[in-house]
Amino acid sequence: MELRAISEIIADFGTALREAAAFLTRLPIAAPRAADGSGFLARAAPALPVVGAAIGTAGGLVYALAAALGLPPLASAFMALASLAILTGALHEDGLADFCDGIGGGRDRHDRLRIMRDSHNGTFGTLALVSSVGLRAALLAAIAAPGPVLLAMASAGALSRAAFLPPMALLAPARPGGLASAAGTPDRTRVIVALAIAAVLAWACLGFGPAVFAFAAAALAAAAVALLARRALGGHTGDVLGACQQAAEIAVLGAAASLAAPA
């Protein structure tokens, strides 16, 4: 990595934070963009894990509040996940559902992409949403204690928003004119910086060994989705990135839950 490129990333980090927060959340944040909106997500790449960690922390605080009010772990987990859906507008869940509908119901590449553009959820998308929410709630309930849950959600938020950057950089957009085209392609330096920031955040939350485990789990989950997308779609779309995020988040929470389980 060139030092000049890293210095430019540091100088532009405030702008990247605003662009990342404007994209990942429903917060009323005005982010500066190019006149045609192109490349906005690629430019914001280093800030994605920071905003992701903040989103996860918000969910962890809701879990802690629900637990303090006497709700059992599973109910508190569902409350936390509902708060994340409200905060993010269920951005990634929507992508997961569309991706699974396309992969499960399409006969060929063009048919899969056509189905993914349909805003209605089909059987595969509905099952994917139920599975994603149910798995994450069960894993959070398995961790149970509010402090570790908050740290796990913060780590999952950071690692899962960084995990879709390598697929975004390595795969071409599957169709012109979609979110994937407008989002741009992050350069190698931005991807490496984003992954490093996510790793440091996970280390701060979980400790070195568990962070390595969680990082590897997130990378494998996102890679599996990306490989499926390359084979079935010939590239990535915004829905593919959402599916990568959801798979990586589940993987990180699974890693945290397995480490929290009594020996």
Coordinates of N, CA, C and O in Angstrom, one line a residue, residues 21-189:
A21 N -22.6 6.1 6.9 CA -23.8 6.2 7.8 C -25.0 6.5 7.0 O -26.1 6.0 7.3
A22 N -24.9 7.3 6.0 CA -26.1 7.6 5.1 C -26.6 6.4 4.4 O -27.8 6.2 4.2
F23 N -25.7 5.5 4.0 CA -26.1 4.4 3.2 C -26.6 3.2 4.2 O -27.6 2.6 3.9
L24 N -25.9 3.0 5.3 CA -26.2 1.9 6.1 C -27.3 2.1 7.1 O -27.8 1.1 7.7
T25 N -27.7 3.3 7.3 CA -28.8 3.6 8.3 C -29.8 4.5 7.7 O -29.7 5.1 6.6
R26 N -30.9 4.7 8.5 CA -32.0 5.6 8.1 C -31.8 6.9 8.8 O -32.7 7.8 8.7
L27 N -30.7 7.2 9.4 CA -30.5 8.5 10.0 C -30.4 9.6 9.0 O -29.9 9.4 7.9
P28 N -31.0 10.7 9.3 CA -31.0 11.9 8.3 C -29.7 12.5 8.2 O -29.4 13.6 8.7
I29 N -28.8 11.9 7.5 CA -27.4 12.4 7.3 C -27.2 12.7 5.8 O -27.5 11.9 4.9
A30 N -26.8 14.0 5.6 CA -26.5 14.4 4.2 C -25.0 14.1 3.9 O -24.2 14.6 4.6
A31 N -24.8 13.3 2.9 CA -23.5 12.9 2.6 C -23.1 13.5 1.2 O -23.9 13.3 0.3
P32 N -21.9 14.1 1.1 CA -21.5 14.6 -0.2 C -21.2 13.5 -1.2 O -20.6 12.5 -0.9
R33 N -21.7 13.6 -2.4 CA -21.5 12.6 -3.4 C -21.2 13.2 -4.8 O -21.5 14.4 -5.0
A34 N -20.7 12.4 -5.7 CA -20.5 12.9 -7.0 C -21.8 13.2 -7.7 O -22.8 12.7 -7.2
A35 N -21.8 14.1 -8.7 CA -23.0 14.5 -9.3 C -23.9 13.3 -9.8 O -25.1 13.3 -9.7
D36 N -23.2 12.2 -10.3 CA -24.0 11.1 -10.7 C -24.1 10.0 -9.7 O -24.7 8.9 -9.9
G37 N -23.6 10.3 -8.5 CA -23.7 9.3 -7.4 C -22.8 8.1 -7.5 O -22.9 7.2 -6.7
S38 N -21.9 8.1 -8.5 CA -21.1 6.9 -8.7 C -20.0 6.8 -7.7 O -19.4 7.8 -7.3
G39 N -19.7 5.5 -7.4 CA -18.6 5.2 -6.5 C -18.7 5.5 -5.1 O -17.8 5.5 -4.3
F40 N -19.9 5.8 -4.6 CA -20.1 6.3 -3.2 C -19.7 5.3 -2.2 O -19.1 5.6 -1.2
L41 N -20.1 4.0 -2.4 CA -19.8 3.0 -1.4 C -18.3 2.6 -1.4 O -17.7 2.3 -0.4
A42 N -17.7 2.6 -2.6 CA -16.3 2.3 -2.7 C -15.5 3.4 -1.9 O -14.5 3.0 -1.2
R43 N -15.8 4.6 -2.1 CA -15.1 5.7 -1.3 C -15.3 5.5 0.2 O -14.4 5.9 1.0
A44 N -16.5 5.1 0.6 CA -16.8 5.0 2.0 C -16.3 3.7 2.6 O -16.5 3.5 3.9
A45 N -15.6 2.8 1.9 CA -15.3 1.5 2.3 C -14.6 1.5 3.7 O -14.9 0.7 4.6
P46 N -13.5 2.3 3.9 CA -12.8 2.2 5.2 C -13.7 2.6 6.4 O -13.4 2.1 7.5
A47 N -14.8 3.3 6.2 CA -15.7 3.7 7.3 C -16.8 2.7 7.6 O -17.4 2.8 8.6
L48 N -17.0 1.7 6.7 CA -18.1 0.8 6.8 C -18.0 0.0 8.1 O -19.0 -0.1 8.8
P49 N -16.8 -0.6 8.5 CA -16.8 -1.3 9.8 C -17.0 -0.4 11.0 O -17.6 -0.9 12.0
V50 N -16.6 0.8 10.9 CA -16.8 1.7 12.1 C -18.3 2.0 12.3 O -18.9 1.8 13.4
V51 N -19.0 2.3 11.2 CA -20.5 2.5 11.3 C -21.2 1.2 11.6 O -22.1 1.1 12.4
G52 N -20.7 0.1 11.1 CA -21.2 -1.2 11.4 C -21.1 -1.5 12.9 O -22.0 -2.1 13.5
A53 N -20.0 -1.2 13.5 CA -19.8 -1.4 14.9 C -20.7 -0.6 15.7 O -21.3 -1.0 16.8
A54 N -21.0 0.6 15.3 CA -21.9 1.5 16.0 C -23.3 1.0 15.9 O -24.1 1.0 16.9
I55 N -23.7 0.4 14.7 CA -25.0 -0.2 14.6 C -25.2 -1.4 15.5 O -26.2 -1.5 16.2
G56 N -24.1 -2.2 15.5 CA -24.2 -3.4 16.4 C -24.3 -3.0 17.9 O -25.0 -3.6 18.7
T57 N -23.5 -1.9 18.2 CA -23.6 -1.5 19.6 C -25.0 -1.0 20.0 O -25.4 -1.2 21.1
A58 N -25.6 -0.3 19.1 CA -27.0 0.1 19.3 C -27.9 -1.0 19.6 O -28.7 -1.0 20.6
G59 N -27.8 -2.1 18.8 CA -28.5 -3.3 19.1 C -28.2 -3.9 20.4 O -29.1 -4.4 21.2
G60 N -26.9 -3.9 20.8 CA -26.5 -4.5 22.1 C -27.1 -3.7 23.2 O -27.4 -4.3 24.3
L61 N -27.2 -2.4 23.1 CA -27.8 -1.6 24.2 C -29.3 -1.8 24.3 O -29.8 -1.9 25.4
V62 N -29.9 -2.1 23.2 CA -31.4 -2.4 23.3 C -31.5 -3.8 24.0 O -32.4 -4.0 24.8
Y63 N -30.6 -4.7 23.7 CA -30.7 -6.0 24.4 C -30.5 -5.8 25.9 O -31.2 -6.4 26.7
A64 N -29.5 -5.0 26.2 CA -29.2 -4.8 27.7 C -30.4 -4.1 28.4 O -30.8 -4.5 29.5
L65 N -31.1 -3.2 27.7 CA -32.3 -2.6 28.3 C -33.4 -3.6 28.4 O -34.0 -3.6 29.5
A66 N -33.6 -4.4 27.4 CA -34.7 -5.4 27.5 C -34.4 -6.4 28.6 O -35.3 -6.7 29.4
A67 N -33.1 -6.8 28.8 CA -32.8 -7.7 29.8 C -32.9 -7.0 31.2 O -33.4 -7.7 32.2
A68 N -32.6 -5.7 31.3 CA -32.8 -5.0 32.6 C -34.2 -4.9 33.0 O -34.6 -4.8 34.2
L69 N -35.1 -4.9 32.0 CA -36.6 -4.8 32.2 C -37.2 -6.2 32.6 O -38.4 -6.3 32.8
G70 N -36.3 -7.2 32.6 CA -36.8 -8.5 33.0 C -37.1 -9.5 31.9 O -37.6 -10.6 32.1
L71 N -36.9 -9.1 30.6 CA -37.2 -10.0 29.5 C -36.2 -11.1 29.4 O -35.0 -10.9 29.7
P72 N -36.6 -12.3 29.0 CA -35.7 -13.4 28.9 C -34.7 -13.2 27.7 O -35.0 -12.3 26.9
P73 N -33.6 -13.9 27.7 CA -32.6 -13.7 26.6 C -33.2 -13.8 25.2 O -32.8 -12.9 24.3
L74 N -34.1 -14.7 24.9 CA -34.6 -14.8 23.5 C -35.4 -13.6 23.1 O -35.3 -13.1 22.0
A75 N -36.3 -13.2 24.1 CA -37.1 -12.0 23.8 C -36.2 -10.8 23.6 O -36.5 -9.9 22.8
S76 N -35.2 -10.6 24.5 CA -34.3 -9.5 24.4 C -33.6 -9.5 23.1 O -33.3 -8.5 22.5
A77 N -33.2 -10.7 22.6 CA -32.5 -10.8 21.3 C -33.4 -10.4 20.2 O -33.0 -9.6 19.3
F78 N -34.7 -10.8 20.2 CA -35.6 -10.3 19.1 C -35.8 -8.8 19.2 O -35.9 -8.2 18.1
M79 N -35.8 -8.3 20.4 CA -35.9 -6.8 20.5 C -34.7 -6.1 19.9 O -34.8 -5.1 19.2
A80 N -33.5 -6.7 20.2 CA -32.3 -6.1 19.6 C -32.3 -6.1 18.1 O -31.9 -5.2 17.4
L81 N -32.7 -7.3 17.5 CA -32.7 -7.4 16.1 C -33.8 -6.5 15.4 O -33.6 -6.0 14.3
A82 N -34.9 -6.4 16.1 CA -35.9 -5.4 15.6 C -35.4 -4.0 15.6 O -35.7 -3.3 14.6
S83 N -34.6 -3.6 16.6 CA -34.1 -2.3 16.6 C -33.1 -2.1 15.5 O -33.0 -1.0 14.9
L84 N -32.3 -3.1 15.1 CA -31.4 -3.0 14.0 C -32.1 -2.9 12.7 O -31.7 -2.1 11.8
A85 N -33.2 -3.6 12.6 CA -34.0 -3.5 11.3 C -34.6 -2.1 11.1 O -34.6 -1.5 10.0
I86 N -35.0 -1.5 12.2 CA -35.5 -0.1 12.2 C -34.4 0.9 11.8 O -34.6 1.8 11.0
L87 N -33.2 0.7 12.5 CA -32.1 1.6 12.3 C -31.6 1.5 10.9 O -31.2 2.6 10.3
T88 N -31.5 0.4 10.3 CA -30.9 0.2 9.0 C -32.0 0.1 7.9 O -31.6 0.1 6.7
G89 N -33.2 0.1 8.2 CA -34.3 0.0 7.2 C -34.2 -1.5 6.6 O -34.7 -1.7 5.5
A90 N -33.7 -2.4 7.4 CA -33.6 -3.8 7.0 C -32.9 -3.9 5.6 O -33.3 -4.8 4.8
L91 N -31.9 -3.1 5.4 CA -31.2 -3.0 4.1 C -30.6 -4.4 3.7 O -30.8 -4.8 2.6
H92 N -29.9 -5.0 4.6 CA -29.2 -6.2 4.3 C -30.2 -7.4 4.2 O -30.0 -8.3 3.4
E93 N -31.2 -7.4 5.1 CA -32.2 -8.4 5.1 C -32.9 -8.5 3.7 O -33.2 -9.5 3.2
D94 N -33.2 -7.3 3.2 CA -33.9 -7.2 1.9 C -33.0 -7.8 0.8 O -33.5 -8.5 0.0
G95 N -31.7 -7.5 0.9 CA -30.8 -8.1 -0.1 C -30.7 -9.6 0.0 O -30.7 -10.3 -1.0
L96 N -30.7 -10.1 1.3 CA -30.7 -11.6 1.5 C -31.9 -12.2 0.9 O -31.8 -13.3 0.2
A97 N -33.1 -11.7 1.1 CA -34.3 -12.2 0.6 C -34.3 -12.3 -0.9 O -34.7 -13.3 -1.5
D98 N -34.0 -11.1 -1.5 CA -34.0 -11.1 -3.0 C -33.0 -12.1 -3.6 O -33.3 -12.7 -4.6
F99 N -31.8 -12.1 -3.0 CA -30.8 -13.1 -3.5 C -31.3 -14.5 -3.4 O -31.1 -15.2 -4.4
C100 N -31.8 -14.9 -2.3 CA -32.3 -16.3 -2.2 C -33.5 -16.6 -3.1 O -33.6 -17.7 -3.6
D101 N -34.3 -15.6 -3.3 CA -35.4 -15.8 -4.2 C -34.9 -16.1 -5.6 O -35.3 -16.9 -6.4
G102 N -33.9 -15.2 -6.0 CA -33.3 -15.4 -7.3 C -32.6 -16.7 -7.5 O -32.8 -17.4 -8.5
I103 N -31.8 -17.1 -6.5 CA -31.0 -18.3 -6.6 C -31.9 -19.5 -6.6 O -31.7 -20.5 -7.3
G104 N -32.9 -19.4 -5.7 CA -33.7 -20.6 -5.5 C -34.8 -20.8 -6.6 O -35.2 -21.9 -7.0
G105 N -35.3 -19.7 -7.2 CA -36.4 -19.7 -8.2 C -36.0 -19.6 -9.6 O -36.8 -19.9 -10.5
G106 N -34.8 -19.1 -9.9 CA -34.5 -18.8 -11.3 C -33.9 -20.0 -12.1 O -33.2 -20.8 -11.5
R107 N -34.3 -20.0 -13.3 CA -33.8 -21.1 -14.2 C -32.4 -20.9 -14.7 O -31.7 -21.8 -15.0
D108 N -32.1 -19.6 -15.0 CA -30.8 -19.3 -15.6 C -30.4 -17.9 -15.0 O -31.1 -17.3 -14.3
R109 N -29.3 -17.4 -15.5 CA -28.7 -16.2 -15.0 C -29.7 -15.0 -15.2 O -30.0 -14.3 -14.2
H110 N -30.2 -14.9 -16.4 CA -31.1 -13.7 -16.6 C -32.4 -13.9 -15.8 O -33.0 -12.9 -15.3
D111 N -32.9 -15.1 -15.7 CA -34.2 -15.3 -14.9 C -33.9 -15.0 -13.4 O -34.7 -14.4 -12.7
R112 N -32.7 -15.3 -12.9 CA -32.4 -15.1 -11.5 C -32.3 -13.6 -11.3 O -32.8 -13.0 -10.2
L113 N -31.6 -12.8 -12.2 CA -31.5 -11.4 -12.0 C -32.9 -10.7 -12.1 O -33.2 -9.7 -11.4
R114 N -33.7 -11.2 -13.0 CA -35.1 -10.7 -13.1 C -35.9 -10.9 -11.8 O -36.5 -9.9 -11.3
I115 N -35.8 -12.0 -11.2 CA -36.5 -12.3 -9.9 C -36.0 -11.4 -8.8 O -36.7 -10.9 -8.0
M116 N -34.6 -11.2 -8.8 CA -34.0 -10.4 -7.8 C -34.5 -9.0 -7.8 O -34.4 -8.2 -6.8
R117 N -34.9 -8.5 -9.0 CA -35.4 -7.1 -9.1 C -36.8 -6.9 -8.6 O -37.3 -5.8 -8.4
D118 N -37.5 -8.0 -8.5 CA -38.9 -8.0 -8.0 C -38.9 -7.7 -6.5 O -38.2 -8.3 -5.7
S119 N -39.7 -6.7 -6.1 CA -39.7 -6.3 -4.7 C -40.5 -7.2 -3.8 O -40.4 -7.1 -2.6
H120 N -41.3 -8.1 -4.4 CA -42.1 -9.1 -3.6 C -41.2 -10.2 -3.2 O -40.4 -10.7 -3.9
N121 N -41.4 -10.7 -2.0 CA -40.7 -11.8 -1.4 C -41.4 -13.1 -1.8 O -42.6 -13.2 -1.7
G122 N -40.6 -14.1 -2.2 CA -41.1 -15.4 -2.5 C -40.8 -16.4 -1.4 O -40.4 -16.0 -0.3
T123 N -41.0 -17.7 -1.7 CA -40.8 -18.7 -0.6 C -39.4 -18.7 -0.2 O -39.1 -18.8 1.1
F124 N -38.4 -18.7 -1.1 CA -37.0 -18.8 -0.7 C -36.6 -17.6 0.1 O -35.8 -17.7 1.1
G125 N -37.0 -16.4 -0.3 CA -36.7 -15.2 0.4 C -37.3 -15.2 1.8 O -36.6 -14.8 2.8
T126 N -38.5 -15.6 1.9 CA -39.2 -15.6 3.2 C -38.5 -16.6 4.2 O -38.2 -16.3 5.4
L127 N -38.1 -17.8 3.7 CA -37.4 -18.8 4.5 C -36.0 -18.3 4.9 O -35.6 -18.5 6.0
A128 N -35.4 -17.6 4.0 CA -34.1 -17.0 4.3 C -34.2 -16.0 5.5 O -33.3 -15.9 6.4
L129 N -35.2 -15.1 5.4 CA -35.4 -14.1 6.4 C -35.7 -14.8 7.8 O -35.1 -14.4 8.8
V130 N -36.6 -15.7 7.8 CA -36.9 -16.4 9.0 C -35.7 -17.1 9.6 O -35.4 -17.0 10.8
S131 N -34.9 -17.7 8.7 CA -33.7 -18.4 9.2 C -32.7 -17.4 9.7 O -32.1 -17.7 10.8
S132 N -32.5 -16.3 9.0 CA -31.5 -15.3 9.5 C -31.8 -14.8 10.8 O -31.0 -14.7 11.8
V133 N -33.1 -14.3 11.0 CA -33.5 -13.7 12.2 C -33.5 -14.7 13.3 O -33.0 -14.5 14.5
G134 N -34.0 -15.9 13.0 CA -34.1 -16.9 14.0 C -32.7 -17.4 14.5 O -32.5 -17.6 15.7
L135 N -31.8 -17.6 13.6 CA -30.4 -18.0 14.0 C -29.8 -16.9 14.8 O -29.1 -17.2 15.8
R136 N -29.8 -15.7 14.4 CA -29.2 -14.6 15.1 C -29.8 -14.5 16.5 O -29.1 -14.3 17.5
A137 N -31.1 -14.6 16.6 CA -31.8 -14.5 17.9 C -31.3 -15.6 18.8 O -31.0 -15.4 20.0
A138 N -31.3 -16.8 18.3 CA -30.9 -18.0 19.1 C -29.4 -17.9 19.5 O -29.1 -18.2 20.7
L139 N -28.6 -17.4 18.7 CA -27.1 -17.2 19.1 C -26.9 -16.2 20.1 O -26.2 -16.3 21.1
L140 N -27.7 -15.0 20.0 CA -27.6 -14.0 21.0 C -28.1 -14.5 22.3 O -27.6 -14.2 23.4
A141 N -29.2 -15.3 22.3 CA -29.8 -15.8 23.5 C -28.8 -16.8 24.2 O -28.8 -17.0 25.4
A142 N -28.0 -17.5 23.3 CA -27.1 -18.5 23.9 C -25.9 -17.8 24.6 O -25.4 -18.3 25.6
I143 N -25.6 -16.6 24.1 CA -24.5 -15.8 24.8 C -25.1 -15.3 26.1 O -24.5 -15.3 27.1
A144 N -26.3 -14.7 26.0 CA -27.2 -14.4 27.2 C -26.8 -13.1 27.9 O -27.6 -12.2 28.0
A145 N -25.6 -13.1 28.5 CA -25.2 -12.0 29.3 C -25.1 -10.7 28.5 O -24.5 -10.7 27.4
P146 N -25.7 -9.6 29.0 CA -25.8 -8.4 28.2 C -24.4 -7.8 27.7 O -24.3 -7.4 26.6
G147 N -23.4 -7.8 28.6 CA -22.1 -7.3 28.2 C -21.5 -8.1 27.0 O -21.1 -7.5 26.0
P148 N -21.4 -9.4 27.2 CA -20.9 -10.1 26.0 C -21.7 -10.0 24.8 O -21.2 -10.1 23.6
V149 N -23.0 -9.9 24.9 CA -23.9 -9.8 23.8 C -23.6 -8.5 23.0 O -23.5 -8.4 21.8
L150 N -23.4 -7.4 23.8 CA -23.1 -6.1 23.2 C -21.8 -6.2 22.4 O -21.7 -5.7 21.3
L151 N -20.8 -6.8 23.0 CA -19.5 -6.9 22.4 C -19.5 -7.8 21.1 O -18.9 -7.5 20.1
A152 N -20.3 -8.8 21.2 CA -20.5 -9.7 20.0 C -21.2 -9.0 18.9 O -20.8 -9.1 17.7
M153 N -22.2 -8.2 19.2 CA -23.0 -7.5 18.2 C -22.1 -6.4 17.6 O -22.2 -6.2 16.4
A154 N -21.3 -5.7 18.4 CA -20.4 -4.7 17.8 C -19.4 -5.3 16.9 O -19.2 -4.8 15.8
S155 N -18.9 -6.5 17.3 CA -17.9 -7.1 16.4 C -18.5 -7.6 15.2 O -18.0 -7.5 14.1
A156 N -19.7 -8.2 15.3 CA -20.5 -8.7 14.1 C -20.8 -7.6 13.2 O -20.7 -7.7 11.9
G157 N -21.2 -6.4 13.7 CA -21.5 -5.3 12.9 C -20.3 -4.8 12.1 O -20.4 -4.5 10.9
A158 N -19.1 -4.8 12.7 CA -17.9 -4.3 12.1 C -17.4 -5.3 11.0 O -17.2 -5.0 9.9
L159 N -17.3 -6.6 11.4 CA -16.7 -7.6 10.5 C -17.7 -7.9 9.3 O -17.2 -8.1 8.2
S160 N -19.0 -7.9 9.6 CA -19.9 -8.2 8.5 C -19.9 -7.1 7.4 O -20.2 -7.4 6.2
R161 N -19.8 -5.8 7.8 CA -19.8 -4.8 6.8 C -18.4 -4.7 6.1 O -18.4 -4.1 5.0
A162 N -17.4 -5.2 6.7 CA -16.1 -5.3 5.9 C -16.1 -6.6 5.1 O -15.4 -6.6 4.0
A163 N -16.8 -7.6 5.4 CA -16.7 -8.9 4.7 C -17.2 -8.8 3.3 O -16.7 -9.6 2.5
F164 N -18.1 -7.9 3.0 CA -18.6 -7.9 1.6 C -17.7 -7.0 0.7 O -17.9 -6.9 -0.5
L165 N -16.7 -6.4 1.2 CA -15.8 -5.6 0.4 C -14.9 -6.4 -0.6 O -14.8 -6.0 -1.7
P166 N -14.3 -7.5 -0.1 CA -13.5 -8.3 -1.1 C -14.4 -8.8 -2.3 O -13.9 -8.7 -3.4
P167 N -15.6 -9.4 -2.0 CA -16.4 -9.7 -3.2 C -16.8 -8.5 -4.0 O -16.8 -8.7 -5.3
M168 N -17.0 -7.4 -3.4 CA -17.3 -6.2 -4.2 C -16.2 -5.8 -5.1 O -16.3 -5.3 -6.2
A169 N -14.9 -6.0 -4.6 CA -13.7 -5.6 -5.3 C -13.4 -6.6 -6.4 O -12.8 -6.2 -7.4
L170 N -13.6 -7.9 -6.1 CA -13.1 -8.9 -7.0 C -14.1 -9.3 -8.1 O -13.7 -9.9 -9.1
L171 N -15.4 -9.2 -7.8 CA -16.4 -9.6 -8.8 C -16.9 -8.3 -9.5 O -17.1 -7.3 -8.9
A172 N -17.2 -8.5 -10.8 CA -17.8 -7.4 -11.6 C -19.3 -7.3 -11.3 O -19.9 -8.3 -10.9
P173 N -19.9 -6.2 -11.5 CA -21.3 -6.1 -11.3 C -22.0 -7.0 -12.3 O -21.6 -7.1 -13.5
A174 N -23.1 -7.7 -11.8 CA -23.8 -8.7 -12.6 C -24.6 -8.0 -13.7 O -25.0 -8.7 -14.7
R175 N -25.0 -6.8 -13.5 CA -25.8 -6.1 -14.5 C -25.5 -4.6 -14.4 O -25.1 -4.0 -13.4
P176 N -25.7 -3.9 -15.6 CA -25.4 -2.4 -15.6 C -26.6 -1.7 -14.9 O -27.7 -2.1 -15.0
G177 N -26.3 -0.5 -14.4 CA -27.3 0.4 -13.9 C -27.9 0.1 -12.5 O -28.7 0.8 -12.0
G178 N -27.4 -1.0 -11.9 CA -27.9 -1.3 -10.5 C -27.1 -0.7 -9.5 O -26.2 0.1 -9.7
L179 N -27.4 -1.0 -8.2 CA -26.7 -0.5 -7.1 C -25.2 -0.9 -7.2 O -24.3 0.0 -6.8
A180 N -24.9 -2.1 -7.6 CA -23.5 -2.5 -7.7 C -22.7 -1.6 -8.6 O -21.5 -1.3 -8.3
S181 N -23.3 -1.2 -9.7 CA -22.6 -0.3 -10.6 C -22.4 1.1 -10.0 O -21.3 1.7 -10.1
A182 N -23.4 1.6 -9.4 CA -23.3 2.9 -8.8 C -22.4 3.0 -7.6 O -21.7 4.0 -7.3
A183 N -22.3 1.8 -6.9 CA -21.5 1.8 -5.6 C -20.0 1.9 -5.9 O -19.3 2.4 -5.1
G184 N -19.6 1.4 -7.1 CA -18.2 1.5 -7.5 C -17.4 0.3 -7.0 O -18.0 -0.6 -6.4
T185 N -16.2 0.3 -7.4 CA -15.3 -0.8 -7.0 C -14.2 -0.3 -6.1 O -13.4 0.5 -6.5
P186 N -14.1 -0.7 -4.8 CA -13.1 -0.2 -3.9 C -11.7 -0.7 -4.3 O -11.6 -1.8 -4.7
D187 N -10.7 0.2 -4.2 CA -9.4 -0.2 -4.6 C -8.8 -1.1 -3.4 O -9.3 -1.2 -2.3
R188 N -7.7 -1.7 -3.8 CA -7.1 -2.6 -2.8 C -6.7 -2.0 -1.5 O -6.9 -2.6 -0.4
T189 N -6.2 -0.8 -1.5 CA -5.8 -0.1 -0.3 C -7.0 0.1 0.6 O -7.0 -0.1 1.8

